[in-house]
Short mmCIF file of C-alpha atoms in Angstrom, two decimals:
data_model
loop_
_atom_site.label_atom_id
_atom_site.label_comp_id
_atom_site.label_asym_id
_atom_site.label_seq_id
_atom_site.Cartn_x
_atom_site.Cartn_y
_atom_site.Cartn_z
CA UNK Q 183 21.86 -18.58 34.47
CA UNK Q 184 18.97 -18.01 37.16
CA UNK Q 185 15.42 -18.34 37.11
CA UNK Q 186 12.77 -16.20 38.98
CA UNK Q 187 10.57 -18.28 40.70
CA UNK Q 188 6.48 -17.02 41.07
CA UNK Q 189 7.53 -15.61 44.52
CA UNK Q 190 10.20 -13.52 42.90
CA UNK Q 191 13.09 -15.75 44.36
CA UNK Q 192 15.87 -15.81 42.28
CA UNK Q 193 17.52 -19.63 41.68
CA UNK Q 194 19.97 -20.85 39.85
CA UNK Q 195 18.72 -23.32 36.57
CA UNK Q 196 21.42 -25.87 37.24
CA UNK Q 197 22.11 -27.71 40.02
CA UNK Q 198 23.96 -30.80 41.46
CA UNK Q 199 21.77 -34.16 42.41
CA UNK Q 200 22.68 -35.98 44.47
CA UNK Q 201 20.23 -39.01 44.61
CA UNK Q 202 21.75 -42.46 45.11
CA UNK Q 203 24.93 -40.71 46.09
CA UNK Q 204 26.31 -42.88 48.94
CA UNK Q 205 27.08 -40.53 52.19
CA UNK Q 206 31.09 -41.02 52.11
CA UNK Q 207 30.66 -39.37 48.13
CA UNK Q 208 28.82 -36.78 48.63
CA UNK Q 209 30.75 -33.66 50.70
CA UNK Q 210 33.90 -34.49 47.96
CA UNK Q 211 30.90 -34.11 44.82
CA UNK Q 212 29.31 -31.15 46.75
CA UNK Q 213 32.68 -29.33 46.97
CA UNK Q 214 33.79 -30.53 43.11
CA UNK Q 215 30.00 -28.91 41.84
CA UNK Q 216 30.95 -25.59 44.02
CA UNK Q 217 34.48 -25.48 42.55
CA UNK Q 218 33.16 -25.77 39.37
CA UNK Q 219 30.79 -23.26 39.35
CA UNK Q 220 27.25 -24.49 40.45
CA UNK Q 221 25.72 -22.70 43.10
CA UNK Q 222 22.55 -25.02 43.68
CA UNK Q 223 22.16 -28.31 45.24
CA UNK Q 224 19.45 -30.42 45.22
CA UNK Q 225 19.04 -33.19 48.17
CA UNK Q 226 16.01 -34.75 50.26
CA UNK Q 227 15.73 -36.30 53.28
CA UNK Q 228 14.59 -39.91 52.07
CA UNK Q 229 18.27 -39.70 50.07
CA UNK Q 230 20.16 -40.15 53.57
CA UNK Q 231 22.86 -36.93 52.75
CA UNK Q 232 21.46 -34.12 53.37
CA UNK Q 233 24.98 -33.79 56.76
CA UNK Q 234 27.30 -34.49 54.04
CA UNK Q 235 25.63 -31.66 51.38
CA UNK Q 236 25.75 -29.44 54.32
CA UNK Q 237 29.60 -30.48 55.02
CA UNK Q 238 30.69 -29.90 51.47
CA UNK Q 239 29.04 -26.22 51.39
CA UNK Q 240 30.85 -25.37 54.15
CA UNK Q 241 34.05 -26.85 52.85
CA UNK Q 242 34.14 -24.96 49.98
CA UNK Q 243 34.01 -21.58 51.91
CA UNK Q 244 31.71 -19.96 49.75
CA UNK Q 245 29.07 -17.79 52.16
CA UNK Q 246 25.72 -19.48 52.68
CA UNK Q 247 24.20 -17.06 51.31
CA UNK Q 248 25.47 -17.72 47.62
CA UNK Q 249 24.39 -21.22 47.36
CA UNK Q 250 20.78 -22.32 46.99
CA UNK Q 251 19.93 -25.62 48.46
CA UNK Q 252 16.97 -27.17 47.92
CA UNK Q 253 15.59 -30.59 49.61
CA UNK Q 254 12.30 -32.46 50.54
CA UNK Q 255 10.05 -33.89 53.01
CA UNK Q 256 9.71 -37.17 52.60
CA UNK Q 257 6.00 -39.54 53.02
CA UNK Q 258 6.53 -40.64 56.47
CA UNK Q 259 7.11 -37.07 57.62
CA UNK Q 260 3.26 -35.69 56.32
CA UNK Q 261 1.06 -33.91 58.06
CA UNK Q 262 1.17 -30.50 59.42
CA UNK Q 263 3.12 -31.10 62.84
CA UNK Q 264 5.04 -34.02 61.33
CA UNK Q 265 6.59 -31.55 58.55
CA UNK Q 266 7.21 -28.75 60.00
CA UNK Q 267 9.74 -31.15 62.88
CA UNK Q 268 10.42 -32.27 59.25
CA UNK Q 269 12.46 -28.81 58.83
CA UNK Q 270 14.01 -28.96 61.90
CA UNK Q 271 15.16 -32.17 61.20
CA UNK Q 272 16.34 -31.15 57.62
CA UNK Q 273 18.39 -28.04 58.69
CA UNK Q 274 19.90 -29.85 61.56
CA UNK Q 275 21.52 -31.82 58.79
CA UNK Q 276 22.27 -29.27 56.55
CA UNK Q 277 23.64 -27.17 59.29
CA UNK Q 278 21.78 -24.11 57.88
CA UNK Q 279 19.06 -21.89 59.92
CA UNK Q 280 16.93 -21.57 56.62
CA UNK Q 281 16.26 -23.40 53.10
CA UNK Q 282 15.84 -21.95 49.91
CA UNK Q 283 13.75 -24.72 48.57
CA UNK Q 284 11.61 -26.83 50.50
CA UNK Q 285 9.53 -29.42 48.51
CA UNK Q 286 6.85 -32.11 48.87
CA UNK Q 287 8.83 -35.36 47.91
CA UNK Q 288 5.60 -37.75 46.18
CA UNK Q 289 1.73 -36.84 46.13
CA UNK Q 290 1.31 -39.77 47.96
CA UNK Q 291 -1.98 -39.74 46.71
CA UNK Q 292 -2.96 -43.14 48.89
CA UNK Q 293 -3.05 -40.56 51.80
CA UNK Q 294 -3.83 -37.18 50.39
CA UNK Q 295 -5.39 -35.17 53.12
CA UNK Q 296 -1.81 -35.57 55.11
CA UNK Q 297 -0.09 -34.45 51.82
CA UNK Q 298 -2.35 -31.08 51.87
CA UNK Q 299 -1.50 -30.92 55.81
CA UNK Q 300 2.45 -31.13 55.19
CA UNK Q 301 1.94 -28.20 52.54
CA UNK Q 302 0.05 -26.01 54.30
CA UNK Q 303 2.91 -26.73 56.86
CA UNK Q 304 5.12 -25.79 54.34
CA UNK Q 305 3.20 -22.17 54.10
CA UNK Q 306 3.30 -21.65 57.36
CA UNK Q 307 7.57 -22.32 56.53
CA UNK Q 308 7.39 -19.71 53.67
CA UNK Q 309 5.45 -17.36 56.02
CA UNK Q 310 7.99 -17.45 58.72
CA UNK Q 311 10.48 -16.98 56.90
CA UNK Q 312 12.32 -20.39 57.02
CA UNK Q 313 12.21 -21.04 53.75
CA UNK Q 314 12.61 -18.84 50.74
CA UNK Q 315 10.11 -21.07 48.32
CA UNK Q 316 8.13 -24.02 48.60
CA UNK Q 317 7.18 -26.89 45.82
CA UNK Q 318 6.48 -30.31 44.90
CA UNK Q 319 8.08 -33.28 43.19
CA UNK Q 320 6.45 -35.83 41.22
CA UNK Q 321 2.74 -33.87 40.77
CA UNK Q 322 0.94 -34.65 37.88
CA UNK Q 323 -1.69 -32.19 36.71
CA UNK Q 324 -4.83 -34.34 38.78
CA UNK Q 325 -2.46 -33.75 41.87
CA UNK Q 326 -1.78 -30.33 40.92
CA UNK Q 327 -5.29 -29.39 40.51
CA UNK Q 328 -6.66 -30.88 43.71
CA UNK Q 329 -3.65 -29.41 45.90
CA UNK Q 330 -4.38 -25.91 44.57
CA UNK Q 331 -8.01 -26.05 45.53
CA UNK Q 332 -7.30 -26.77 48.91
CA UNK Q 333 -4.45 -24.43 49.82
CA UNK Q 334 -3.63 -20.68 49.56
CA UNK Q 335 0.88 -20.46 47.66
CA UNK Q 336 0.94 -21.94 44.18
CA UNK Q 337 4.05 -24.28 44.22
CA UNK Q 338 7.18 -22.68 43.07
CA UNK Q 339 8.39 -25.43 41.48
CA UNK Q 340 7.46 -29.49 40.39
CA UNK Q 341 10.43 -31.24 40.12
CA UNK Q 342 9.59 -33.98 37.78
CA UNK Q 343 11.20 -37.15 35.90
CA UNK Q 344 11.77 -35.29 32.67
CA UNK Q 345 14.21 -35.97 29.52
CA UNK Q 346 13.94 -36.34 26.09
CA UNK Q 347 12.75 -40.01 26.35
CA UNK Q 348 9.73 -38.85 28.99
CA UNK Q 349 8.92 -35.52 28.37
CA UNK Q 350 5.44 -34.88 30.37
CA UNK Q 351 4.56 -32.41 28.16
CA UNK Q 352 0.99 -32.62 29.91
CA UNK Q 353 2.51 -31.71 33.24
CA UNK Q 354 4.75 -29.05 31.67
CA UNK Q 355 1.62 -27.62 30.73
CA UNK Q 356 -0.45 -27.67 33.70
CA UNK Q 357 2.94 -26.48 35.49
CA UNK Q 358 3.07 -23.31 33.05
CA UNK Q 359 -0.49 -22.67 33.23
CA UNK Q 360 -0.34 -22.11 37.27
CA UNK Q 361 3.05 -20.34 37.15
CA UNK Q 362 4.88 -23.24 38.35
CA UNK Q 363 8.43 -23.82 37.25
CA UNK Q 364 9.13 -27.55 36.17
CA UNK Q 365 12.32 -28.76 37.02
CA UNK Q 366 13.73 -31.93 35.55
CA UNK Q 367 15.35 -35.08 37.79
CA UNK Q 368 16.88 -37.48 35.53
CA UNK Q 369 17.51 -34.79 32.91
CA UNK Q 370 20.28 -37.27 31.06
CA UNK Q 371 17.91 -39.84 30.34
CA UNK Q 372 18.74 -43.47 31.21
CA UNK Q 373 21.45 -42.84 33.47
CA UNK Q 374 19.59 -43.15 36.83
CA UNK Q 375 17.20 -46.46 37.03
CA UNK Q 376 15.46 -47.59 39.06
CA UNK Q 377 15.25 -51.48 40.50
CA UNK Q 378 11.93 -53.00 39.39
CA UNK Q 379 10.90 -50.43 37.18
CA UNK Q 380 10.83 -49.79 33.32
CA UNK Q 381 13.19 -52.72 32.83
CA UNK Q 382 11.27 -53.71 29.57
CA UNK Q 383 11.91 -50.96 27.97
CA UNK Q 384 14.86 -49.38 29.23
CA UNK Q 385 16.95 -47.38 26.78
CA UNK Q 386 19.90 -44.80 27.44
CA UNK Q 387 19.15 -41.69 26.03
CA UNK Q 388 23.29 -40.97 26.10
CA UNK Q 389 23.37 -43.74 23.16
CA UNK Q 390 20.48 -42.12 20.94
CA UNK Q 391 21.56 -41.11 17.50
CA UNK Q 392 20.09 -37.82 17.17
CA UNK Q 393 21.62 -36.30 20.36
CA UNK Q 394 24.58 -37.68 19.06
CA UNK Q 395 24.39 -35.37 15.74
CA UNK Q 396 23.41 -32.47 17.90
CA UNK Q 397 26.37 -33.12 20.03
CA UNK Q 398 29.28 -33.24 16.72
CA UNK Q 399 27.24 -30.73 15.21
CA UNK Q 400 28.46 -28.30 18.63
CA UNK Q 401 31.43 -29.93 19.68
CA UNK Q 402 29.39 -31.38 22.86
CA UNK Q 403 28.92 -34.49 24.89
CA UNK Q 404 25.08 -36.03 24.70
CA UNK Q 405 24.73 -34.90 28.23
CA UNK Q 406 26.04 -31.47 27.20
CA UNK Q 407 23.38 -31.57 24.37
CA UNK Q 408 20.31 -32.85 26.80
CA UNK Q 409 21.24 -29.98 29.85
CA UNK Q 410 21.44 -27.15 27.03
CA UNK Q 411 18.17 -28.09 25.92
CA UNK Q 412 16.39 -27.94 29.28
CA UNK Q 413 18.11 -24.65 29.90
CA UNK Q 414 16.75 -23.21 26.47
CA UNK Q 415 13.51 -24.19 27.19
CA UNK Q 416 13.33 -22.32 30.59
CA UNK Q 417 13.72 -25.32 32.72
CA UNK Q 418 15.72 -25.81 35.72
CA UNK Q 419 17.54 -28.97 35.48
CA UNK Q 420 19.25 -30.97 38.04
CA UNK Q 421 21.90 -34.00 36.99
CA UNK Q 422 23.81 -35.80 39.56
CA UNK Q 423 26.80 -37.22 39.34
CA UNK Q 424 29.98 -38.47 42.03
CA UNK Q 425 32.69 -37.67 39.30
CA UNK Q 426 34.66 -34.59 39.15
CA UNK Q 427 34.59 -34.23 35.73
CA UNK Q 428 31.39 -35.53 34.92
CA UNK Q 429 30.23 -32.81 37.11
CA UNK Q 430 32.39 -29.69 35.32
CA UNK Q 431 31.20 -31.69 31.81
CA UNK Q 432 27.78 -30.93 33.21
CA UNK Q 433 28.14 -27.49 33.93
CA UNK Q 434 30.09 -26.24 30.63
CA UNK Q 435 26.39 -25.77 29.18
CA UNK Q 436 26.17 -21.64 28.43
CA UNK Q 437 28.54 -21.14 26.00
CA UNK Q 438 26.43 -22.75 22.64
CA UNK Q 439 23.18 -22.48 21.24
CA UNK Q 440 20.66 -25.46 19.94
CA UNK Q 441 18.55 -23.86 16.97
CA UNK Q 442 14.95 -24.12 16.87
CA UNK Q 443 15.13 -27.54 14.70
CA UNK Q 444 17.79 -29.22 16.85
CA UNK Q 445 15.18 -28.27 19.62
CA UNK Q 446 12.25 -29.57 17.96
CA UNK Q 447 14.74 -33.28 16.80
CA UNK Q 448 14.79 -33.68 20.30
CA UNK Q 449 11.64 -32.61 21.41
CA UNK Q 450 10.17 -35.96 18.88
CA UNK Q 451 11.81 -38.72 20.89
CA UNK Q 452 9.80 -38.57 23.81
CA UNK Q 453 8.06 -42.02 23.56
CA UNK Q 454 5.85 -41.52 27.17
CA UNK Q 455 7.51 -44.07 28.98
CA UNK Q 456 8.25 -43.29 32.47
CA UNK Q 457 11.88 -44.96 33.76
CA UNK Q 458 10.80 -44.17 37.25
CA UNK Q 459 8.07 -44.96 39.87
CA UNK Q 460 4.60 -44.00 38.91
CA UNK Q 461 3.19 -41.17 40.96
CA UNK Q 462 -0.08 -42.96 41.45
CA UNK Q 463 0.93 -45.72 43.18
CA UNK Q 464 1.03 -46.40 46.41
CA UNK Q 465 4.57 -47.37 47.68
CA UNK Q 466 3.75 -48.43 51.11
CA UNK Q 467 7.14 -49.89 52.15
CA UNK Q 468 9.12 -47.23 51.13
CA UNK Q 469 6.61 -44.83 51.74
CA UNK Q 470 6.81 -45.57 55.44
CA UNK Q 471 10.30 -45.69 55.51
CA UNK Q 472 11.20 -43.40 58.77
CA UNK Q 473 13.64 -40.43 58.36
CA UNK Q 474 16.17 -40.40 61.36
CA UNK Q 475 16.03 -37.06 63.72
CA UNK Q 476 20.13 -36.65 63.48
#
């Protein structure tokens, strides 16, 4: 199943995460998802694998050209020079002359004006023909709004946390409105946290009741349940996981159908609760954490 992006790129809805995947993990999950079917993979610089996403493309002998990878500048690389050495430093990794996704990791909003600088780098990407599309992660609609009055490409894409738990139907909203696909990290709620954040109130989606009924109602997993209905609602959805057959689970999604109330059953337990960091704040440890050249 593919999506066309505003730019008339063509990507495929589901791909393999692989945030928090340690280095040594990755090339062996890169080469399961590949084996199993996927033909997108989602990385970022700040996740410390974007060599070993690289190694298990090329391990699994398919031609560059049929997988899409996507990744992202992280904080410490913003500004217009900084990100476009950003992308050299990114397809070093990757071992690839061009991306087909190139995304703006956080607003950063403590330090906007370098945030519109490192996307207008990112046009300047898109124009040369280094990358296919360009985006953002973790824009809510205030972001959104301010970035598009200061430069010329609407995002292709927002990847945002997003699962039935923490829907954002707000930024799914401003998203549509510009022609901006959202794409969903975290799309199995509860099964990525993160330290220091939402521990109050954490709750795995996998356990919840109603995606349970969905689930024996189709002869699927919860996950199953959760991907199909990102798919059906014309997101693009990106899970990780280190385990082969987590990752084939993940990817046997197109063969069933939620109706229109199974939809709407999940679409009520969103409760607003974010599990991960809020966009807003200001992160200034991590934000300044450096990205090595090689």
């Amino acid at each position: 199943m593919e999506l066309t992006l505003n730019n008339g790129v063509t990507m495929p809805a589901l791909g393999l995460g692989v945030f928090q995947s340690p280095p040594e993990q990755t090339t062996a999950a890169v080469q399961s998802a590949l084996d199993a079917g996927y033909r997108h993979i989602d990385t970022a610089a700040a996740y410390g694998n974007e060599r070993e996403v690289g190694e298990g493309i090329r391990r699994s002998g398919l031609d560059r050209s049929d997988v899409f990878i996507e990744t992202k500048v992280w904080v410490s690389d913003y500004g217009y020079d900084e990100t476009l050495h950003a992308w050299d430093k990114a397809v070093g990794k990757l071992g690839v002359e061009q991306l087909d996704l190139l995304i703006l990791h956080q607003p950063a909003p403590d330090r906007f004006a370098k945030t519109i600088a490192a996307y207008k780098a990112l046009e300047t990407l898109l124009r040369d023909g280094r990358v296919r599309a360009i985006g953002v992660s973790n824009f809510m609609p205030h972001h959104l709004k301010q970035l598009l009055a200061e430069t010329d490409v609407v995002p292709a894409v927002n990847q945002i946390e997003l699962h039935p738990y923490f829907a954002q139907p707000d930024v799914q909203a401003a998203d549509a409105a510009s022609g901006i696909l959202t794409q969903a990290w975290s799309p199995i709620g509860g099964i990525t946290f993160y330290p220091g954040w939402g521990d109050e109130h954490r709750r795995n989606v996998m356990e919840d009741p109603a995606i349970a009924a969905v689930g024996q109602a189709h002869g699927k997993s919860p996950a199953q349940v959760m991907l199909r209905w990102h798919l059906q609602q014309g997101r693009s959805a990106i899970p990780k996981s280190t385990n082969p057959g987590r990752i084939a689970e993940n990817f046997d999604v197109f063969d069933f159908e939620l109706s229109t109330e199974q939809l709407a059953a999940i679409d009520a337990l969103d409760s607003g609760v974010r599990s991960g960091p809020d966009p807003d704040e200001a992160r200034l440890d991590r934000f300044a954490m450096p990205i090595p050249e090689a």
